[in-house]
Coordinates of C-alpha atoms and ligand atoms in Angstrom, one line a residue:
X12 CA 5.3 17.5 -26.3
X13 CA 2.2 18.5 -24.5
X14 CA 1.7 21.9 -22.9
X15 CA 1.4 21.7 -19.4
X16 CA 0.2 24.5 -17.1
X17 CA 1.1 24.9 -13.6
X18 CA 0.0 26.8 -10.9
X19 CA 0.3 27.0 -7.1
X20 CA 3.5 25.8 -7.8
X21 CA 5.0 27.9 -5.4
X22 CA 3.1 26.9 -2.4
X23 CA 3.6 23.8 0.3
X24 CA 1.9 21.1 -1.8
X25 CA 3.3 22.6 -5.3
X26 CA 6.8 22.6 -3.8
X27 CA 6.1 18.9 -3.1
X28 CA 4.9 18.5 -6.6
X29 CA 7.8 20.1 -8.2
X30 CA 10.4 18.4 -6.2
X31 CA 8.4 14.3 -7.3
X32 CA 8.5 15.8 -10.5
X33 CA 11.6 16.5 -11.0
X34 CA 12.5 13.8 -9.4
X35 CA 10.6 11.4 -11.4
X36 CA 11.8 12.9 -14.9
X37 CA 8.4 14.1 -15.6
X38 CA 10.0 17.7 -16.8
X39 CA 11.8 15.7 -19.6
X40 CA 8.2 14.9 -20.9
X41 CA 6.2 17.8 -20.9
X42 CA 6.1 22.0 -22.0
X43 CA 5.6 23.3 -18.5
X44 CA 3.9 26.9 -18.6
X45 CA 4.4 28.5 -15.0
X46 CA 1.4 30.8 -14.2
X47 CA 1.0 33.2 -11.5
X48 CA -1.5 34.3 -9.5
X49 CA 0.2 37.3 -8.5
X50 CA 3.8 37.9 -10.2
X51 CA 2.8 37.5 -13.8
X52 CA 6.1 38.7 -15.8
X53 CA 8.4 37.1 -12.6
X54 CA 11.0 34.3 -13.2
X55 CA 10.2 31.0 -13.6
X56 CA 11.7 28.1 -11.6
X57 CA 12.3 26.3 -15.1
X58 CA 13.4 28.1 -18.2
X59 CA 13.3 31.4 -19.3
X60 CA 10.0 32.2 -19.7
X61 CA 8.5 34.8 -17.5
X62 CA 5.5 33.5 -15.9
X63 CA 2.6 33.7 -17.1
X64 CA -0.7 35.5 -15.4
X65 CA -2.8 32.6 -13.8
X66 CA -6.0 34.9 -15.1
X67 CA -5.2 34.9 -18.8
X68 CA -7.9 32.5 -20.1
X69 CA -6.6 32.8 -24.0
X70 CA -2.9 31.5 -22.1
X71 CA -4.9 28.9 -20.4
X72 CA -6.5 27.9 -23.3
X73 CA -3.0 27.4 -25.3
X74 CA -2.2 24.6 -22.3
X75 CA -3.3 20.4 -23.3
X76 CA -3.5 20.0 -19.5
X77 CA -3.6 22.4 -16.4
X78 CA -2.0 21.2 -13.3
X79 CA -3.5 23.8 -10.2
X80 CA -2.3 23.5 -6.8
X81 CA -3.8 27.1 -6.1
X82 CA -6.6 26.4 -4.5
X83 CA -10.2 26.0 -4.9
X84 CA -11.2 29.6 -5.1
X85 CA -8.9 30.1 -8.1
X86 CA -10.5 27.1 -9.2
X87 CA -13.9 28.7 -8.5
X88 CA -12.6 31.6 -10.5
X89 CA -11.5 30.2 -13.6
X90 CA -12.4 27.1 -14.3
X91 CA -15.9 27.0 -15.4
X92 CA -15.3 30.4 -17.7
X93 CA -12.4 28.3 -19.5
X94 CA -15.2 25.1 -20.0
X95 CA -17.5 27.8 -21.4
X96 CA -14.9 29.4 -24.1
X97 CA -14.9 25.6 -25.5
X98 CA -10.9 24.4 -23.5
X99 CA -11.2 20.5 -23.8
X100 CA -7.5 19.9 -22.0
X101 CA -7.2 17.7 -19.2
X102 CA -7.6 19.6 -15.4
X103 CA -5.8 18.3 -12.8
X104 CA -6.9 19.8 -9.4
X105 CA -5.6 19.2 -6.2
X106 CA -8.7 21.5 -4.2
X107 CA -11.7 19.6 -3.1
X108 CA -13.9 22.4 -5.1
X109 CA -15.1 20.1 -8.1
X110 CA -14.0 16.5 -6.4
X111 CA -17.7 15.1 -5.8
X112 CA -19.3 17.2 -9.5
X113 CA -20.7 13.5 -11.1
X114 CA -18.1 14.9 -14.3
X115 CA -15.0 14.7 -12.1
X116 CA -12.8 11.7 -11.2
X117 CA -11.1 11.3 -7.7
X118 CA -7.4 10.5 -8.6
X119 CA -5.5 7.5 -6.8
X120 CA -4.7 5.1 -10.1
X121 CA -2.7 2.6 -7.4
X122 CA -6.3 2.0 -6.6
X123 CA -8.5 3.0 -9.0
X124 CA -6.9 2.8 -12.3
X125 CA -9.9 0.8 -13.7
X126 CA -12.2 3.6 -13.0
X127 CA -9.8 6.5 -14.5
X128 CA -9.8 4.4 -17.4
X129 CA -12.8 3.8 -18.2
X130 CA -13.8 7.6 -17.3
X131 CA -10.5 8.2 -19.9
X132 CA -12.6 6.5 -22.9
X133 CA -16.0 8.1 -22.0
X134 CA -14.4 11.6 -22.4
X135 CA -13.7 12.6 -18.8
X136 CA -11.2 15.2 -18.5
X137 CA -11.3 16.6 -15.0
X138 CA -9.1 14.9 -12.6
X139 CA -9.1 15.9 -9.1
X140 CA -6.9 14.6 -5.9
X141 CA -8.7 13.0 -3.0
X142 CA -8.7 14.3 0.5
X143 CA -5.3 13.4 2.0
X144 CA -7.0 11.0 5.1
X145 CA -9.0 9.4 2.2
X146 CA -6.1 8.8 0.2
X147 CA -3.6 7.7 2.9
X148 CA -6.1 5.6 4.0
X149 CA -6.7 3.6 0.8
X150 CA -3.4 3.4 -0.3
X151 CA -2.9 1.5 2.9
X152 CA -6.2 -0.8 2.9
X153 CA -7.7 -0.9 -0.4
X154 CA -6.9 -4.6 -1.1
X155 CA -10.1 -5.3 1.2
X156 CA -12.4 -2.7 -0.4
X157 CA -10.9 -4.2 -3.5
X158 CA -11.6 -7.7 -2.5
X159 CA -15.4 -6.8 -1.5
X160 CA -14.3 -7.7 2.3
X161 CA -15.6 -4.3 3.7
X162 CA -19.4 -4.2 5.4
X163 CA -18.1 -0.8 7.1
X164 CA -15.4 0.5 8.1
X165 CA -14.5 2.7 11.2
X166 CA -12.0 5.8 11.0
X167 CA -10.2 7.7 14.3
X168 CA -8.0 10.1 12.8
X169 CA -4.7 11.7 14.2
X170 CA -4.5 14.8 11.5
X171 CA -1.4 16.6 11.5
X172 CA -0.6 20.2 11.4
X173 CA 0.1 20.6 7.8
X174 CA -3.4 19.7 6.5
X175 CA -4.2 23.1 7.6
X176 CA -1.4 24.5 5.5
X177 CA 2.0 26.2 5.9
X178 CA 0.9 28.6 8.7
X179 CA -0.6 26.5 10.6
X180 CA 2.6 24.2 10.9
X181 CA 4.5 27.4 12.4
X182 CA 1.6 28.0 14.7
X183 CA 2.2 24.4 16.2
X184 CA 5.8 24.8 16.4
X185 CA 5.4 27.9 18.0
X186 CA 3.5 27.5 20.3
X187 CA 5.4 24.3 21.7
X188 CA 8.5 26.6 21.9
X189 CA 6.2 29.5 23.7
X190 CA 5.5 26.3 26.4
X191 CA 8.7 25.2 26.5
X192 CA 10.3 29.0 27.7
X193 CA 7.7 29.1 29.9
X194 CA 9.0 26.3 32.2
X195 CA 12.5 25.9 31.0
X196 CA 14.3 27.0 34.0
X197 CA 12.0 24.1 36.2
X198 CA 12.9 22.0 33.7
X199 CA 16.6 22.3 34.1
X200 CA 15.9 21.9 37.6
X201 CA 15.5 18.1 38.5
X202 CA 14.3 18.7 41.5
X203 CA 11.4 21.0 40.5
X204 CA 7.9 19.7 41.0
X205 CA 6.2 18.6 37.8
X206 CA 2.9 19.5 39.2
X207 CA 4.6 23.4 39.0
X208 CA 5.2 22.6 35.6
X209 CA 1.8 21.2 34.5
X210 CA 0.2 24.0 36.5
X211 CA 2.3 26.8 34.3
X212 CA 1.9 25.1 31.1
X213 CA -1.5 24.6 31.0
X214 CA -2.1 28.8 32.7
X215 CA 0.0 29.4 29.2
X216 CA -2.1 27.3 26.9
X217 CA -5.2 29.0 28.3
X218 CA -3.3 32.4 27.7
X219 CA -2.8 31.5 24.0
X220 CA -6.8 31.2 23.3
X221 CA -8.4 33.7 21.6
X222 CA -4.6 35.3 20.8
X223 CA -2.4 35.7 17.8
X224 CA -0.9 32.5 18.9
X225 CA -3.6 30.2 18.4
X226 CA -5.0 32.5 15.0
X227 CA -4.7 29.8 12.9
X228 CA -6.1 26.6 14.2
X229 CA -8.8 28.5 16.7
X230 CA -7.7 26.6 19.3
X231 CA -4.0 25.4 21.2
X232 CA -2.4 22.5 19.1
X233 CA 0.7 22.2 21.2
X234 CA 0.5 19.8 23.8
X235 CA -3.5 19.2 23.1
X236 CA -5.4 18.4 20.2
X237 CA -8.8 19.4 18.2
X238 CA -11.5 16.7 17.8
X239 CA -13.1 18.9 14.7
X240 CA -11.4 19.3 11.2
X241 CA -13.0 21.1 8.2
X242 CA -16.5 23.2 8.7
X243 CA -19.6 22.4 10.8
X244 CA -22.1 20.8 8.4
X245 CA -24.5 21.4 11.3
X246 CA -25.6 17.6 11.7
X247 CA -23.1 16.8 14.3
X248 CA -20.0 15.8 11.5
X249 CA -17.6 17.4 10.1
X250 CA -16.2 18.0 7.0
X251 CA -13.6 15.9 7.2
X252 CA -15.7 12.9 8.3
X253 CA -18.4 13.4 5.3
X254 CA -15.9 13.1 3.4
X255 CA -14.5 9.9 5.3
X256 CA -17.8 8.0 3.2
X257 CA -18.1 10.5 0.2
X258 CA -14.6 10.5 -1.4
X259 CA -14.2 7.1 -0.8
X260 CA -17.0 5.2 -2.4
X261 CA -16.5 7.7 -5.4
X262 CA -13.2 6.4 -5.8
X263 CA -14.6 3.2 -5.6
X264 CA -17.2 3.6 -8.2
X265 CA -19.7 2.9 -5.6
X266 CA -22.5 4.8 -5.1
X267 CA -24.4 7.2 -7.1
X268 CA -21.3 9.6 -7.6
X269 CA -19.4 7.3 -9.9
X270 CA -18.7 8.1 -13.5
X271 CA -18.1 5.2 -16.6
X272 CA -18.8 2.3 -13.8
X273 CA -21.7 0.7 -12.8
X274 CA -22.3 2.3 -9.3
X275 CA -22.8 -0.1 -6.7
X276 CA -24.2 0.4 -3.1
X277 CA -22.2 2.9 -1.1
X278 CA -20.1 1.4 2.0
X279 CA -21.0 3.1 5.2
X280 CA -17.8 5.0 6.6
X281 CA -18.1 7.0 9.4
X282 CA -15.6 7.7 12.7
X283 CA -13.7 10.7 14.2
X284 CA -11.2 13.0 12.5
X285 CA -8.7 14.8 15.4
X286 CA -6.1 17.4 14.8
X287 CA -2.5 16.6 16.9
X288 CA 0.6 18.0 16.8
X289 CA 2.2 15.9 14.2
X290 CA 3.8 18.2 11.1
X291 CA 3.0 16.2 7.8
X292 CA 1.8 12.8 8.6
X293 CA -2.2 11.5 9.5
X294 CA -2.6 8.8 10.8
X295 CA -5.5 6.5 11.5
X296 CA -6.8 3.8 13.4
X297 CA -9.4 1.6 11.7
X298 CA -12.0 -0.8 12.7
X299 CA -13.6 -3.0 10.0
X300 CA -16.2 -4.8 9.9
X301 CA -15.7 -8.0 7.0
X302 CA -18.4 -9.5 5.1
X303 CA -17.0 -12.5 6.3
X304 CA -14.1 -14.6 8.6
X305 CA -11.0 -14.6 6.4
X306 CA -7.7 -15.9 8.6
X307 CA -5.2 -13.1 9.3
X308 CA -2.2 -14.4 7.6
X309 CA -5.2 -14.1 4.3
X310 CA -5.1 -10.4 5.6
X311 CA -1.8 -9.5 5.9
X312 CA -0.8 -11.5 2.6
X313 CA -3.4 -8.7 0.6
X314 CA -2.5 -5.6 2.2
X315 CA 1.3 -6.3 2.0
X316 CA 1.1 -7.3 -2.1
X317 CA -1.3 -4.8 -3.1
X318 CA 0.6 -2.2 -4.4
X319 CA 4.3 -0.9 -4.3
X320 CA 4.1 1.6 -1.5
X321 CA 2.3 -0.5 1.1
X322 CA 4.7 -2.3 3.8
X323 CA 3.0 -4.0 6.3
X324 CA 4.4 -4.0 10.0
X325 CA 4.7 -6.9 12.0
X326 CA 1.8 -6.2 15.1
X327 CA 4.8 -6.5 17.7
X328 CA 5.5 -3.0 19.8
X329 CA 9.6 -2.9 18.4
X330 CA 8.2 -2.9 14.2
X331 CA 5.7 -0.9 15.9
X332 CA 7.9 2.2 17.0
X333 CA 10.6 2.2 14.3
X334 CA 8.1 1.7 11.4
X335 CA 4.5 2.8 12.4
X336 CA 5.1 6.9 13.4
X337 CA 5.0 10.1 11.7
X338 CA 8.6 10.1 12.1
X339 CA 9.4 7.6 10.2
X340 CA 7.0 8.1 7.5
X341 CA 7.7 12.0 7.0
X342 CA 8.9 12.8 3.7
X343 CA 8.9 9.1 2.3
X344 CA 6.4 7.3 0.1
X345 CA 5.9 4.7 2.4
X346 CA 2.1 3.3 3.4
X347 CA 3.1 1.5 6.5
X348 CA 0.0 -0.2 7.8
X349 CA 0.5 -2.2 11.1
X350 CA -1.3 -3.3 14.7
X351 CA -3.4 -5.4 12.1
X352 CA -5.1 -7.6 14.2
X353 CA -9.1 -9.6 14.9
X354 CA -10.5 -7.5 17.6
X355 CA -12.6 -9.1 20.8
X356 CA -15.7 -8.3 19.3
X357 CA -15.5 -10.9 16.9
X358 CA -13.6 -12.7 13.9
X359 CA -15.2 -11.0 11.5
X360 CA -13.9 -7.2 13.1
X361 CA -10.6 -6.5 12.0
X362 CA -8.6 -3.2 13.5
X363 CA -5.7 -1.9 12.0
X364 CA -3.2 1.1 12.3
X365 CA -2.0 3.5 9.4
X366 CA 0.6 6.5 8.6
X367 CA 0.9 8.2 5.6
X368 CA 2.9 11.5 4.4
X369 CA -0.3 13.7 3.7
X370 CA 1.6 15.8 1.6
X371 CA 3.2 13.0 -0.5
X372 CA 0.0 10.3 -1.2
X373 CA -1.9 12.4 0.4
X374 CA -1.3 15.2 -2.2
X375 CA 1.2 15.6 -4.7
X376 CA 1.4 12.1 -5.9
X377 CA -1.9 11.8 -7.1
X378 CA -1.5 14.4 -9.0
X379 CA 1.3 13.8 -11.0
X380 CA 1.0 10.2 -11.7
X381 CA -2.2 11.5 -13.3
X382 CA -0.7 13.6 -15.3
X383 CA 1.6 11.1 -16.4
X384 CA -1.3 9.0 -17.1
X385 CA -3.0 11.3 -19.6
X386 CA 0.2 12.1 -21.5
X387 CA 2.0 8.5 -22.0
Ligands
HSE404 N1 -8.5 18.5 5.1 C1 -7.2 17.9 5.4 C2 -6.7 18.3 6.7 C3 -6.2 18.4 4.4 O1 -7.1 19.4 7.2 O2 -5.9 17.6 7.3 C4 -6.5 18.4 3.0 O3 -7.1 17.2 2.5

């Protein structure tokens, strides 16, 4: 039974991990070893051993695989000092710290099993999860990267509150309850004047800036939204949108970043990534451009049939609402992709509409269907 260590399991994506894997019988096939950053000695959620300290390299070194949802500064901390002392297990990383190092594999086997395999025989054994818009994104549309349709593609983001973390979420929240006292009693009031409303609203948005209230996004969330995610690379994009191009040619193989595949020539990806006041899900509107005119009902036939959590949504505005949202998505494994339509510019521009649980695909999964992977 292989040893498998876990940490971070205590936080929002390593809650979401535990729950898929117990859910998904992965306990029944594995030794987990809890670490801790910071209760080393504690209870375990599993078992009765006490956990063990996320810092003890030898402990680390006892593990055939690590599993880390910590973060990338532990990852920073410890993983290049266990490479050094010789540890040759498999580690599994959902922090962006190691995802683009040319010996590291982004994780999303309903798309890229060829490439983990072949990086499997040449040795590989670091394994890190894609950025959650990336991997959303591609579990939605990857039958046309897959099919070589793709000359570029377009992405404008609708980021929700979560991909900032667990604070952030109760920031959002509130700060929509904060605006909702504020004008309650108008609100009860039919007759009141919405322009009163607007007017107070807005003077207690403005009132939130630079406060406690607004500590964690830098900016009001509730009722507005944040056209920048991730830091300032200084060039005029983001973080978030670099890694729009970056993460997913290297899943791909494309490009110069690819391991144990021939890498072939990156596709430009490039667009806008927004922050609203959604809790869990992103979503994204996307424009591509084809290499060539294939019908729509060619389109749709791909997208729906290329994996098993893809379901495509009729373009029609009833499918639309009940299937297409945040709402609906939250907490499921579901890809919906819909409004998949050829846009006026031409037959060869496609546009299309997706929604995906960032915590789920965009996170957890991943992770542990690697895992499973590596020890079957
Ligand atoms: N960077 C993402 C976001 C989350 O802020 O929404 C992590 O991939």
């Amino acid at each position: 039974t292989p040893r498998v260590g876990l940490i971070g399991w205590r936080g929002m994506v390593g809650s979401v991990l535990m729950d898929r894997m117990t859910d998904s019988g992965d306990f029944d096939l594995i030794e987990p070893v809890f670490f801790s950053t910071s209760n080393a000695g504690g209870k375990a959620p599993r078992g009765d051993a006490p956990l063990a300290d996320a810092y003890d390299l030898d402990t680390l070194k006892s593990c055939d695989a690590i599993l880390t949802c910590q973060g990338g500064d532990y990852t920073k901390k410890v993983f290049a000092d266990l490479r050094a002392q010789g540890w040759d297990g498999h580690w599994i990383d959902a922090a962006s710290t190691l995802r683009m190092e040319k010996d590291a594999l982004i994780v999303l086997d309903p798309v890229n099993r060829p490439q983990i395999d072949s990086a499997l025989a040449a040795g590989n054994r670091n394994w890190i999860g894609g950025n959650c818009t990336v991997s959303c994104m591609m579990m939605g549309v990857g039958a046309l990267f897959k099919a070589g349709l793709v000359e570029w593609m377009t992405t404008q983001t609708y980021q929700a509150a979560s991909g900032g973390g667990a604070q952030h979420m109760r920031e959002l929240l509130t700060q929509y309850g904060t605006l909702n006292a504020e004008v309650r009693d108008l609100l009860d009031d039919p007759k009141s004047a919405i322009l009163e409303i607007d007017r107070k609203v807005l003077a207690r948005q403005r009132a939130m800036l630079d406060s406690d209230e607004s500590a964690q996004f830098g900016a009001v969330l509730g009722g507005s939204l944040i056209p920048w995610i991730d830091q300032d690379l200084g060039n005029g994009v983001s973080r978030e949108e670099w890694k729009g191009m970056a993460e997913t040619n290297k899943i791909l193989g494309l490009g110069e970043d690819a391991i144990g595949v021939p890498g072939g020539e990156a596709i430009p990806i490039d667009g806008f990534c927004v922050r609203i006041g959604a809790m869990r899900c992103h979503s994204q509107a996307l424009t591509f451009k084809l290499t060539r005119d294939v019908p729509l009902d060619e389109i749709e036939g791909m997208i729906a049939s290329d994996n098993d959590w893809v379901k495509l949504v009729p373009n029609e505005k009833q499918a639309t609402m009940e299937a297409l949202t945040p709402v609906a998505v939250t907490g499921t494994l579901t890809i919906p992709v819909g409004r998949v339509r050829k846009l006026a510019m031409g037959p060869e521009y496609l546009g299309a509409f997706t929604v995906g649980d960032q915590l789920l695909w965009g996170a957890a999964e991943p992770l542990r269907r690697i895992l499973r992977i590596l020890i079957e």
